[in-house]
PDB file of C-alpha atoms and ligand atoms in Angstrom:
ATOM      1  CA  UNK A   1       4.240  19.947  -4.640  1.00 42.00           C
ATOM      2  CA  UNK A   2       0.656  20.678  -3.766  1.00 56.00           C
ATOM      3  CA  UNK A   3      -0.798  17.974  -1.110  1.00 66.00           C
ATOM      4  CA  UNK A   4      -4.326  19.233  -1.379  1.00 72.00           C
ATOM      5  CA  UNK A   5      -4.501  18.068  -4.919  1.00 80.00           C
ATOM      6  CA  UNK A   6      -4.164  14.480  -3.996  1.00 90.00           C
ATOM      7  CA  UNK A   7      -6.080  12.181  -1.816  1.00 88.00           C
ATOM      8  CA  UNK A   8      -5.216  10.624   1.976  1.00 96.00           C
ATOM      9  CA  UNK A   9      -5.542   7.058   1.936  1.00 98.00           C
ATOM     10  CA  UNK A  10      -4.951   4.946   4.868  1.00 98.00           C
ATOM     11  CA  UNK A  11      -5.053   1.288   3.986  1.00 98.00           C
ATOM     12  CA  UNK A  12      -4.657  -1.872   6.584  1.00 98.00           C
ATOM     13  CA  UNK A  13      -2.584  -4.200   5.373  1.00 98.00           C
ATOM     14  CA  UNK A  14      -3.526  -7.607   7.749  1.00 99.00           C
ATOM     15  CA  UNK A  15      -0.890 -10.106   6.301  1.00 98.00           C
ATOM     16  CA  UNK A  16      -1.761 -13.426   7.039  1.00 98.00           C
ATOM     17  CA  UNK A  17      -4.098 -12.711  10.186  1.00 98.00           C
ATOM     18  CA  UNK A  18      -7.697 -12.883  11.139  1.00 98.00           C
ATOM     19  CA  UNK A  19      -9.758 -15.445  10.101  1.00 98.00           C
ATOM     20  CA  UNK A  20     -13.116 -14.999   8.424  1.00 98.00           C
ATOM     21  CA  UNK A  21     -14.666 -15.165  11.466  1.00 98.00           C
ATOM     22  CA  UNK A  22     -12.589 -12.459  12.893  1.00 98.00           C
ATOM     23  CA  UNK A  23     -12.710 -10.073  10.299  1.00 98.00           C
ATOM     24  CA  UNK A  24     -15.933  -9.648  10.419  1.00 98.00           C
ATOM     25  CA  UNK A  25     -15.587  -9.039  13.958  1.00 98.00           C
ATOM     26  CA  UNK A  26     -12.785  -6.443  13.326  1.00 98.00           C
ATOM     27  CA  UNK A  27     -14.165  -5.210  10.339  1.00 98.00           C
ATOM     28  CA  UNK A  28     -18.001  -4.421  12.627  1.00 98.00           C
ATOM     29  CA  UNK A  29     -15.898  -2.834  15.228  1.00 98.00           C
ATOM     30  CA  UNK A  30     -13.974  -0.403  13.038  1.00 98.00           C
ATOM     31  CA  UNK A  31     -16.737   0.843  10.267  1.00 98.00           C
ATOM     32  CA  UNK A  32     -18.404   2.995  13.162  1.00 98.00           C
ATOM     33  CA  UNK A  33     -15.040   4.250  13.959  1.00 98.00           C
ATOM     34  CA  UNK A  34     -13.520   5.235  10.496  1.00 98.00           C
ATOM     35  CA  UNK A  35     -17.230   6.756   9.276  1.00 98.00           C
ATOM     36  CA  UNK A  36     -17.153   9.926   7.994  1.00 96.00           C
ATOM     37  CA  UNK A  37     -13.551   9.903   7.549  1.00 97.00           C
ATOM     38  CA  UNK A  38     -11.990  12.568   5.032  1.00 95.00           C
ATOM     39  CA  UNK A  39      -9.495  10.177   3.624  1.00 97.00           C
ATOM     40  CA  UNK A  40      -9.904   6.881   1.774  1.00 97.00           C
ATOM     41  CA  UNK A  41     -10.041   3.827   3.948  1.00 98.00           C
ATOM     42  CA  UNK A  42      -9.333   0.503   2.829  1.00 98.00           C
ATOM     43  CA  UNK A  43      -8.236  -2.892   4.445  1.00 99.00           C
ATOM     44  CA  UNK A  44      -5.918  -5.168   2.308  1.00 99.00           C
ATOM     45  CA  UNK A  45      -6.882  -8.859   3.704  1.00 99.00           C
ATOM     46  CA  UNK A  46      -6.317 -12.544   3.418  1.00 99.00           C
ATOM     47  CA  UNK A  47      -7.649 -14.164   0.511  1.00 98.00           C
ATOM     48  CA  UNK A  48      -9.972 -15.910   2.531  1.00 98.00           C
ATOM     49  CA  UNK A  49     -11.511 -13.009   4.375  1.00 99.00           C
ATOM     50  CA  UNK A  50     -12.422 -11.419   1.108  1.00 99.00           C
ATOM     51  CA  UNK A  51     -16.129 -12.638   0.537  1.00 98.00           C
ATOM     52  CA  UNK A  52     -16.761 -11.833   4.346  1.00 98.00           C
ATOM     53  CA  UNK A  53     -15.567  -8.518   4.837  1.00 99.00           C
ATOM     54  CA  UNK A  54     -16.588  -7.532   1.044  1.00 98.00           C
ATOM     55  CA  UNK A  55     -20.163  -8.038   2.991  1.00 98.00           C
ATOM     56  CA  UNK A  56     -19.237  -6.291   6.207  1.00 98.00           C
ATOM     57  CA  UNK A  57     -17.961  -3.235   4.468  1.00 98.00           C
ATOM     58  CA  UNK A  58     -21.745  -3.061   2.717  1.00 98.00           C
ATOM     59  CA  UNK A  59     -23.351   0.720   3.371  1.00 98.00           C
ATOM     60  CA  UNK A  60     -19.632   1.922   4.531  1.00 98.00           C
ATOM     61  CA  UNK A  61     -16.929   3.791   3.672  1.00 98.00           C
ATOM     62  CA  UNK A  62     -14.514   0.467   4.076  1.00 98.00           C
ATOM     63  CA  UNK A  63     -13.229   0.255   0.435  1.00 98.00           C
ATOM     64  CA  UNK A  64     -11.117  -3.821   0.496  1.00 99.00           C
ATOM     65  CA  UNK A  65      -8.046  -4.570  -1.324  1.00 99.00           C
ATOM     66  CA  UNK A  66      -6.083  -8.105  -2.338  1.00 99.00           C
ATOM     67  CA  UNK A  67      -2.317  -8.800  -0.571  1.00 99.00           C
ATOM     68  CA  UNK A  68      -1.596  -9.977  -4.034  1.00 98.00           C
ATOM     69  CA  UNK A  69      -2.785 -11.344  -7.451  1.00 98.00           C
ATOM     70  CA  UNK A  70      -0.779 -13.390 -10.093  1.00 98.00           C
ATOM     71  CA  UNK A  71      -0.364 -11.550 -13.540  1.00 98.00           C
ATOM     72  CA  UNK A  72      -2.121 -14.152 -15.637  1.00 98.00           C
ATOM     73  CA  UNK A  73      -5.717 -14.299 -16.240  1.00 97.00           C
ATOM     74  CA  UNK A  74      -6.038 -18.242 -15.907  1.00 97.00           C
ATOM     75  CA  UNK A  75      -4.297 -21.329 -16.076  1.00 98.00           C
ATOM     76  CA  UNK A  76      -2.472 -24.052 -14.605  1.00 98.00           C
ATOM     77  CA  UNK A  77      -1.307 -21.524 -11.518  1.00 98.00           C
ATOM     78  CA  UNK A  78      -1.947 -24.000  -8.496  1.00 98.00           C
ATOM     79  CA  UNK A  79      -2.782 -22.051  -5.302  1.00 98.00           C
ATOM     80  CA  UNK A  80      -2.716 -18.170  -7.557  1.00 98.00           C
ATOM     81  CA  UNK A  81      -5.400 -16.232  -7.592  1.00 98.00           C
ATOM     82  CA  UNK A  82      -5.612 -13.794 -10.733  1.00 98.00           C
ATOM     83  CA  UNK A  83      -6.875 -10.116 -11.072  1.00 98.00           C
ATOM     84  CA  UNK A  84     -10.008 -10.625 -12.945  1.00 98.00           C
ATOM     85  CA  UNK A  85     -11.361 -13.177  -9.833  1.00 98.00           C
ATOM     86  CA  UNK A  86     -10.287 -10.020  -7.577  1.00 98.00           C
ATOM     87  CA  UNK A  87     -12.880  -8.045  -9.221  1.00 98.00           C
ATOM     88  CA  UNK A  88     -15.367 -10.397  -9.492  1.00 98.00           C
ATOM     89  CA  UNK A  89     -15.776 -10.553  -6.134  1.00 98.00           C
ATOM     90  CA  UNK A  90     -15.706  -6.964  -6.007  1.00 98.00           C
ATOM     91  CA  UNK A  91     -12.792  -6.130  -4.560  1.00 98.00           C
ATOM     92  CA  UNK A  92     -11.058  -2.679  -5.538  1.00 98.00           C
ATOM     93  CA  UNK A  93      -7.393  -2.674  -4.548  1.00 99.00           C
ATOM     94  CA  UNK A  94      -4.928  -4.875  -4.465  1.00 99.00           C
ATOM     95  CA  UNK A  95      -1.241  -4.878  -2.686  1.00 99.00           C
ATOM     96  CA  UNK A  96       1.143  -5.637  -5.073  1.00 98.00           C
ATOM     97  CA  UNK A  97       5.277  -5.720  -4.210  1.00 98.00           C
ATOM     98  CA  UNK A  98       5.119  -5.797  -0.530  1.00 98.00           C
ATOM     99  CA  UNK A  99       8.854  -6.594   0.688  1.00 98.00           C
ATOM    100  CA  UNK A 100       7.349  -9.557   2.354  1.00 98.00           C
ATOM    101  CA  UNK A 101       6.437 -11.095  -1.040  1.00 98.00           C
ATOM    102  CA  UNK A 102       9.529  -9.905  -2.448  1.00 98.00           C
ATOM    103  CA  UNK A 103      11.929 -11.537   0.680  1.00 98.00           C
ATOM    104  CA  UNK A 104      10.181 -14.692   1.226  1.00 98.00           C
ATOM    105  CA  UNK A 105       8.277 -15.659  -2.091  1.00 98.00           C
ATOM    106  CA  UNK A 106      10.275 -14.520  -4.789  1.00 97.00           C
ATOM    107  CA  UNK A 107       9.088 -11.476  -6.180  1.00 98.00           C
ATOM    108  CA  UNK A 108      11.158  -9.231  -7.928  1.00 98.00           C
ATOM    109  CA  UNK A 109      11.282  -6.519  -9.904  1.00 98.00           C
ATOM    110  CA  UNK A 110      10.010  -7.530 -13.359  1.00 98.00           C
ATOM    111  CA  UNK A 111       7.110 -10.245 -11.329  1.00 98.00           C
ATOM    112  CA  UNK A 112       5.915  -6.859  -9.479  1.00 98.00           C
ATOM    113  CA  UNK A 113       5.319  -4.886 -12.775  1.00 98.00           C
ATOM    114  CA  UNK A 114       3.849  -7.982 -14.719  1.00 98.00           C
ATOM    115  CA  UNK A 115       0.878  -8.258 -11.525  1.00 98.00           C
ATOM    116  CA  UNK A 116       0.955  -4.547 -11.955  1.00 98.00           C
ATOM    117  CA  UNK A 117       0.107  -4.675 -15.137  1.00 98.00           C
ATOM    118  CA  UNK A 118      -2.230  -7.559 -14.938  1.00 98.00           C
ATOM    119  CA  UNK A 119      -3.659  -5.684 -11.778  1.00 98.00           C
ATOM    120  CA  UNK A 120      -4.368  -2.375 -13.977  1.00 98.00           C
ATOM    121  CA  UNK A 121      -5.753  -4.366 -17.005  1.00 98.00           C
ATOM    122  CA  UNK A 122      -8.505  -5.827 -14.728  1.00 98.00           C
ATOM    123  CA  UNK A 123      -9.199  -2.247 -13.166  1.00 98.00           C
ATOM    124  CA  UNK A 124      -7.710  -2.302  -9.716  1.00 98.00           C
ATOM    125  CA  UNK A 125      -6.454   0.182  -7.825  1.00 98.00           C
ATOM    126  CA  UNK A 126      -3.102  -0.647  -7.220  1.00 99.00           C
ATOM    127  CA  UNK A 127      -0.668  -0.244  -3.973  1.00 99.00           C
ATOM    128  CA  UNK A 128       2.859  -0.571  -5.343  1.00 99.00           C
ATOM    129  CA  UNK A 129       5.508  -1.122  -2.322  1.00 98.00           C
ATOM    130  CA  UNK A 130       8.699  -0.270  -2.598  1.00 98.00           C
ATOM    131  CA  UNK A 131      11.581   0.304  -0.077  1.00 98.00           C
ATOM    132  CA  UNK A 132      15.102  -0.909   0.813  1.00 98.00           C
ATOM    133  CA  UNK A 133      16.891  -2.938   3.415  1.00 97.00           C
ATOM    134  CA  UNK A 134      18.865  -1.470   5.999  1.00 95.00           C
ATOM    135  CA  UNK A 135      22.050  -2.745   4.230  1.00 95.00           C
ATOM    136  CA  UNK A 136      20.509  -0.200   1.558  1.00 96.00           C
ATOM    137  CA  UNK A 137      20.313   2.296   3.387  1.00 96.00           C
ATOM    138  CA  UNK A 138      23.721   2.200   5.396  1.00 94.00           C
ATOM    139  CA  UNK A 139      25.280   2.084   2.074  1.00 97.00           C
ATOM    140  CA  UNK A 140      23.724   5.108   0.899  1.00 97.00           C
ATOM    141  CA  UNK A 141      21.593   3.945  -2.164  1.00 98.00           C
ATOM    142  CA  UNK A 142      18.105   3.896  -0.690  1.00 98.00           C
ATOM    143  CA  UNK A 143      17.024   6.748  -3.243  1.00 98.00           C
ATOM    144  CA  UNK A 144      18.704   4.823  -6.248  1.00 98.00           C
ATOM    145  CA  UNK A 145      17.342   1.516  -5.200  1.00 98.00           C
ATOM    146  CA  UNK A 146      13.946   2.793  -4.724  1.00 98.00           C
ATOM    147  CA  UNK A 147      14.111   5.269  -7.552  1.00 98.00           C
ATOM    148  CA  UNK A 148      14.682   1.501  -9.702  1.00 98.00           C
ATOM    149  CA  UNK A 149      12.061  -0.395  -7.827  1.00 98.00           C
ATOM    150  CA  UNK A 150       9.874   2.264  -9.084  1.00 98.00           C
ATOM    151  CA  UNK A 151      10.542   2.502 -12.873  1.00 98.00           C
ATOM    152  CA  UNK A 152      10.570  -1.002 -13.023  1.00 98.00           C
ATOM    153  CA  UNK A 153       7.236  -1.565 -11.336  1.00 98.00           C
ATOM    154  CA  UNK A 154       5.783   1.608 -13.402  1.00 98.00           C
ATOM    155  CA  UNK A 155       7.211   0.193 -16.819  1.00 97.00           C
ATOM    156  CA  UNK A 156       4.226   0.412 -19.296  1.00 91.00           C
ATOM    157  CA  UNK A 157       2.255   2.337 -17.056  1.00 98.00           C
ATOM    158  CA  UNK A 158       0.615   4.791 -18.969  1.00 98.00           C
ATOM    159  CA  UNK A 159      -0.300   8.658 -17.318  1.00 98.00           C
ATOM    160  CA  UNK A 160      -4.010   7.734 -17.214  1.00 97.00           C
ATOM    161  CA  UNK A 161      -3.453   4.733 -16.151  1.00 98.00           C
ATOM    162  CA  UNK A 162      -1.227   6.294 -12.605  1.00 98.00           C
ATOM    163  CA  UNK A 163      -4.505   7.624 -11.211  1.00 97.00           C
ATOM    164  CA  UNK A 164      -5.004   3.688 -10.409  1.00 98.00           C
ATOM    165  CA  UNK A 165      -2.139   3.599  -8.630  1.00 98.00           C
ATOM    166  CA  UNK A 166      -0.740   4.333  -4.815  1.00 98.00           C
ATOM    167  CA  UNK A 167       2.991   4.382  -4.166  1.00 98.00           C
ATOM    168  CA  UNK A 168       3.585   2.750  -0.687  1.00 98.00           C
ATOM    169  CA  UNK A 169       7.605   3.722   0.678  1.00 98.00           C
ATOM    170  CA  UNK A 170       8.389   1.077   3.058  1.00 98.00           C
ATOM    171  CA  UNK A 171      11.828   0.029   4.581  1.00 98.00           C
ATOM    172  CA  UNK A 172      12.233  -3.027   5.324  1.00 97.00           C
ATOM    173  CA  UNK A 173      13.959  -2.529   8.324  1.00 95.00           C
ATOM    174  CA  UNK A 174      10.715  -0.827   9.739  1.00 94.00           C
ATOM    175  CA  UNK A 175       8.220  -3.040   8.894  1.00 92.00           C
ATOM    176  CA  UNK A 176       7.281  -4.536  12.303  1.00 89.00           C
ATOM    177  CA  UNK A 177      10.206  -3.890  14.172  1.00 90.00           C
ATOM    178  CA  UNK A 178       8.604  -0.733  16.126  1.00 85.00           C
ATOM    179  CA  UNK A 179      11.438   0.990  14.088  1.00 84.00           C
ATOM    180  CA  UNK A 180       9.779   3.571  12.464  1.00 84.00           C
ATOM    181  CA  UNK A 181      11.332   5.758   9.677  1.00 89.00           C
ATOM    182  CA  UNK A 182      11.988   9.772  11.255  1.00 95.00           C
ATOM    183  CA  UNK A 183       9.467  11.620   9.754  1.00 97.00           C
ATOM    184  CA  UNK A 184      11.849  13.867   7.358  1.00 97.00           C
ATOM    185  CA  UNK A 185      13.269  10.215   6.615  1.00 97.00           C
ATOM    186  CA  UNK A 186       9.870   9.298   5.606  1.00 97.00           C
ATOM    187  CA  UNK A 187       9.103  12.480   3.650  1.00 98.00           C
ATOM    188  CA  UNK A 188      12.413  12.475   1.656  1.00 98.00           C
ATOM    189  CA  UNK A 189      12.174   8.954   0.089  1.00 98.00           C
ATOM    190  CA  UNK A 190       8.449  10.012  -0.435  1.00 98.00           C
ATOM    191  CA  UNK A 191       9.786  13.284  -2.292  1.00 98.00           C
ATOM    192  CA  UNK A 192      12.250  10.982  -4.415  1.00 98.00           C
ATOM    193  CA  UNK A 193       9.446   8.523  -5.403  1.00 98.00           C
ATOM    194  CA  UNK A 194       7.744  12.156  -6.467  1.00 98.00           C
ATOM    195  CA  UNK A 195      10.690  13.056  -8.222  1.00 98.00           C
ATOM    196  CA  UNK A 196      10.833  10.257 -10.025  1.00 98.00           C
ATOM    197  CA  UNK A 197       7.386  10.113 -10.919  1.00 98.00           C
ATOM    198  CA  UNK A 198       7.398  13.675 -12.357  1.00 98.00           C
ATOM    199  CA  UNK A 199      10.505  12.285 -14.644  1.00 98.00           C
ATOM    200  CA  UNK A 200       8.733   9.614 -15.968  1.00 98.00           C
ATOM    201  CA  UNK A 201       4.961  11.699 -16.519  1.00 98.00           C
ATOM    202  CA  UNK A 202       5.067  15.055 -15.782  1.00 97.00           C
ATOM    203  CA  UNK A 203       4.745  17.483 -12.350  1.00 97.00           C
ATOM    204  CA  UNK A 204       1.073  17.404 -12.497  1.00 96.00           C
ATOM    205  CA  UNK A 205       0.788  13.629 -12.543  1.00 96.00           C
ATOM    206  CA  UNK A 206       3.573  13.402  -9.817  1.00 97.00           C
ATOM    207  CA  UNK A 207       1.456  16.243  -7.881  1.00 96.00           C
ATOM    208  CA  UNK A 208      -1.798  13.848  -7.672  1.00 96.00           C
ATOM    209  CA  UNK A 209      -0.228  11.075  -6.857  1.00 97.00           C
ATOM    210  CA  UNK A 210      -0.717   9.668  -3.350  1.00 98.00           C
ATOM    211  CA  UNK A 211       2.568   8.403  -1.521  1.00 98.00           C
ATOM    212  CA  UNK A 212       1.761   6.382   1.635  1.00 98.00           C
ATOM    213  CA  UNK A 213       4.368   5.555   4.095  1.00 97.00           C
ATOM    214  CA  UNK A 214       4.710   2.213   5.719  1.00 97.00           C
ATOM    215  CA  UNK A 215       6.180   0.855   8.437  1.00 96.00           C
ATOM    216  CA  UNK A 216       5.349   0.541  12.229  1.00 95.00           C
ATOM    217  CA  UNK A 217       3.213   3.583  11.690  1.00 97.00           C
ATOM    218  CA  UNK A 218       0.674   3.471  14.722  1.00 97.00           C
ATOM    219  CA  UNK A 219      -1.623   5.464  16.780  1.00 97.00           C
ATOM    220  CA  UNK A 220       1.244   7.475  18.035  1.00 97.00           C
ATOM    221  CA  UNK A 221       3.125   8.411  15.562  1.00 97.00           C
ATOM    222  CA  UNK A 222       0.807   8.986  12.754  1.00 97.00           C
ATOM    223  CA  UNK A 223       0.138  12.602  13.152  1.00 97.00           C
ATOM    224  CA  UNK A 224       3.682  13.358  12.590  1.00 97.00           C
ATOM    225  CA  UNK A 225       4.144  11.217   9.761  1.00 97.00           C
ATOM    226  CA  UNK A 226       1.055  12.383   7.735  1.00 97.00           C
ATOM    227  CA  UNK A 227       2.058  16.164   8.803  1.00 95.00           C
ATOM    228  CA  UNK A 228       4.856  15.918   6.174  1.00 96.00           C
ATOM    229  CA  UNK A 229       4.184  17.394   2.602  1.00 96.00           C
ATOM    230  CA  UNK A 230       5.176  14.578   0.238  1.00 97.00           C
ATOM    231  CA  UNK A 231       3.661  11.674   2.596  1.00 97.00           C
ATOM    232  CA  UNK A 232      -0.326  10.793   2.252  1.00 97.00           C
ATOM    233  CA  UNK A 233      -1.372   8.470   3.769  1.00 97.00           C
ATOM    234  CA  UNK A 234      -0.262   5.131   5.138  1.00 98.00           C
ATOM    235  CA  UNK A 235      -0.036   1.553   4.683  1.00 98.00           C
ATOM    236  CA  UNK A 236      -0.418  -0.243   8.492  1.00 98.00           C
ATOM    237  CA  UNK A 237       0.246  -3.749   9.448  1.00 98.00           C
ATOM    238  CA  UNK A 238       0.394  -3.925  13.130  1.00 98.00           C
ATOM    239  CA  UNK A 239      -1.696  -1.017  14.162  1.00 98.00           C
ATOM    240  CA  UNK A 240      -4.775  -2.207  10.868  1.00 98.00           C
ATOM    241  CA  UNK A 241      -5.352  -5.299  13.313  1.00 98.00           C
ATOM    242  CA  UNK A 242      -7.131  -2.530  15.512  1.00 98.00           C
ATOM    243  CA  UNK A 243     -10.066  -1.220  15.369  1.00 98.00           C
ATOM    244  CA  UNK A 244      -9.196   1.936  17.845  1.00 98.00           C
ATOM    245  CA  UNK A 245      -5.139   2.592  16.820  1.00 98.00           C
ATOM    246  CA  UNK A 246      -6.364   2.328  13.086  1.00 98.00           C
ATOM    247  CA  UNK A 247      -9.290   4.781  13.705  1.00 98.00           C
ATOM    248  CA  UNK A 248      -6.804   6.915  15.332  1.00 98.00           C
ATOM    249  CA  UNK A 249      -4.617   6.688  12.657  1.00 98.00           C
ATOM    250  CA  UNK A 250      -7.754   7.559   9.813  1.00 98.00           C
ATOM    251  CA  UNK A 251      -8.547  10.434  11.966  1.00 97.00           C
ATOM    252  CA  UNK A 252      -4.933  11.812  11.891  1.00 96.00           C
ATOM    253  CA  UNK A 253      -5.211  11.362   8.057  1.00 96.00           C
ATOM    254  CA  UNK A 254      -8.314  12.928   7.868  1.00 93.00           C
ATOM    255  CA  UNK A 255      -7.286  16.522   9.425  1.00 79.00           C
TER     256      UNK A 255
HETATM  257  P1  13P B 301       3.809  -2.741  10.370  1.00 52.30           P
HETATM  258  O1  13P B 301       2.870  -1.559  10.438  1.00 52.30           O
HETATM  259  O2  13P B 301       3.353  -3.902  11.194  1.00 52.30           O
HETATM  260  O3  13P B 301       5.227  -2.343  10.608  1.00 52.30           O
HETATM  261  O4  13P B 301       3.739  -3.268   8.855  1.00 52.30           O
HETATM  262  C1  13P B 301       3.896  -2.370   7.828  1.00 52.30           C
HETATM  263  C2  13P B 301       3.589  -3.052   6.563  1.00 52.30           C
HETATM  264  O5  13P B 301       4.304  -3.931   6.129  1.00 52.30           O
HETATM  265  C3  13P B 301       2.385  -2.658   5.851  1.00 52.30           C
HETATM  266  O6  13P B 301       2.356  -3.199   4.574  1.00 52.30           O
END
């Protein structure tokens, strides 16, 4: 597997934080930071941040992403909000599977590759998480489970259509928790999800795909992370809310 063939993205994924207010705050202190960075640089953010830091990111190299989108186009959907109104607005990328959606609002499997779907159709750039629980892993079927979560999600996915799409490995038990994955633990799911990819497509489409990891990744112990072959980037909660650990973090990327 070749990493220079395939692109560094760091994305910020800010849950439900920052208000429009402060986002634009965040969003003014980072874009001097991150400039010039040699890696993509996106911030995934609140529904209700989108219109302000859409006009923030103006004349940077800030690309912003959606935490979610429903998989239908319109309809009686109270309180969704559906692909096609994500790019209206201009927004490029959208989150889709995070384990918090999947652990506390239902989503499963065959919900993440319908918004996938939906998400692709409108021409987003996708960030598909997947990743197990602790559980998982102590019993030994991390690679299986994630191996699944990723067929599933990539169901109908075409190999044109995968350049619109970012793989995000994160386990649950280090989202958060300060528990970070070991960097060879990182890299191996990452390889898998590779793996896997190249069964479904082929090695070359597995080769340009970028793999972020996820999961307490910060200031500190980005460098180490993003030093490992199969991992390219990251996908930061904690650390996104900011400005200097994400810059850190872009610049680590960015090597
Ligand atoms: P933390 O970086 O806060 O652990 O969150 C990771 C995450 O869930 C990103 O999507």
């Amino acid at each position: 597997m070749n990493k220079k063939v395939r692109k560094a993205v760091i994305a910020g994924n800010w849950k439900m934080n920052k208000t429009p207010a402060e986002a634009k705050v965040l969003v003014e202190e980072m874009a001097p930071l991150v400039k010039g960075a040699d890696c993509g640089v996106v911030v995934c953010v609140p529904y209700v941040d989108l219109c302000t830091v859409l006009d923030a990111v103006k004349g940077t190299n800030i690309e912003v992403g959606a935490e979610n989108c429903h998989w239908e186009k319109s309809g009686a959907y109270t309180g969704e909000i559906s692909a096609d109104m994500l790019v209206s607005m201009g927004v490029q990328y959208v989150i889709i599977g995070h384990s918090e959606r999947r652990t506390y609002f239902g989503d499963t499997d065959v919900t993440v590759q319908k918004r996938v779907r939906a998400a692709l159709d409108a021409g987003l750039t996708v960030i598909l998480c997947v990743g197990e629980y602790l559980e998982q892993r102590e019993q030994g079927i991390t690679d299986e489970l994630v191996a699944m979560q990723t067929k599933i999600a990539l169901g109908g996915v075409s190999k044109q259509e995968l350049s619109k799409i970012i793989i995000a490995y994160e386990p649950v038990w280090a989202i958060g928790t300060g528990k970070t994955a070991t960097a060879e633990q990182a890299n191996e799911v990452c390889s898998v999800i590779r793996g896997v990819v190249a069964g479904l497509y082929d090695n070359a489409a597995a080769d340009a795909l970028t793999i972020q990891y996820g999961g307490s990744m910060n200031a500190k112990n980005a460098e180490e992370l993003l030093d490992q072959p199969d991992v390219d980037g990251g996908l930061i909660g904690g650390a996104s809310l900011k400005a200097a650990d994400f810059s850190v973090i872009v610049k680590a990327a960015s090597r």
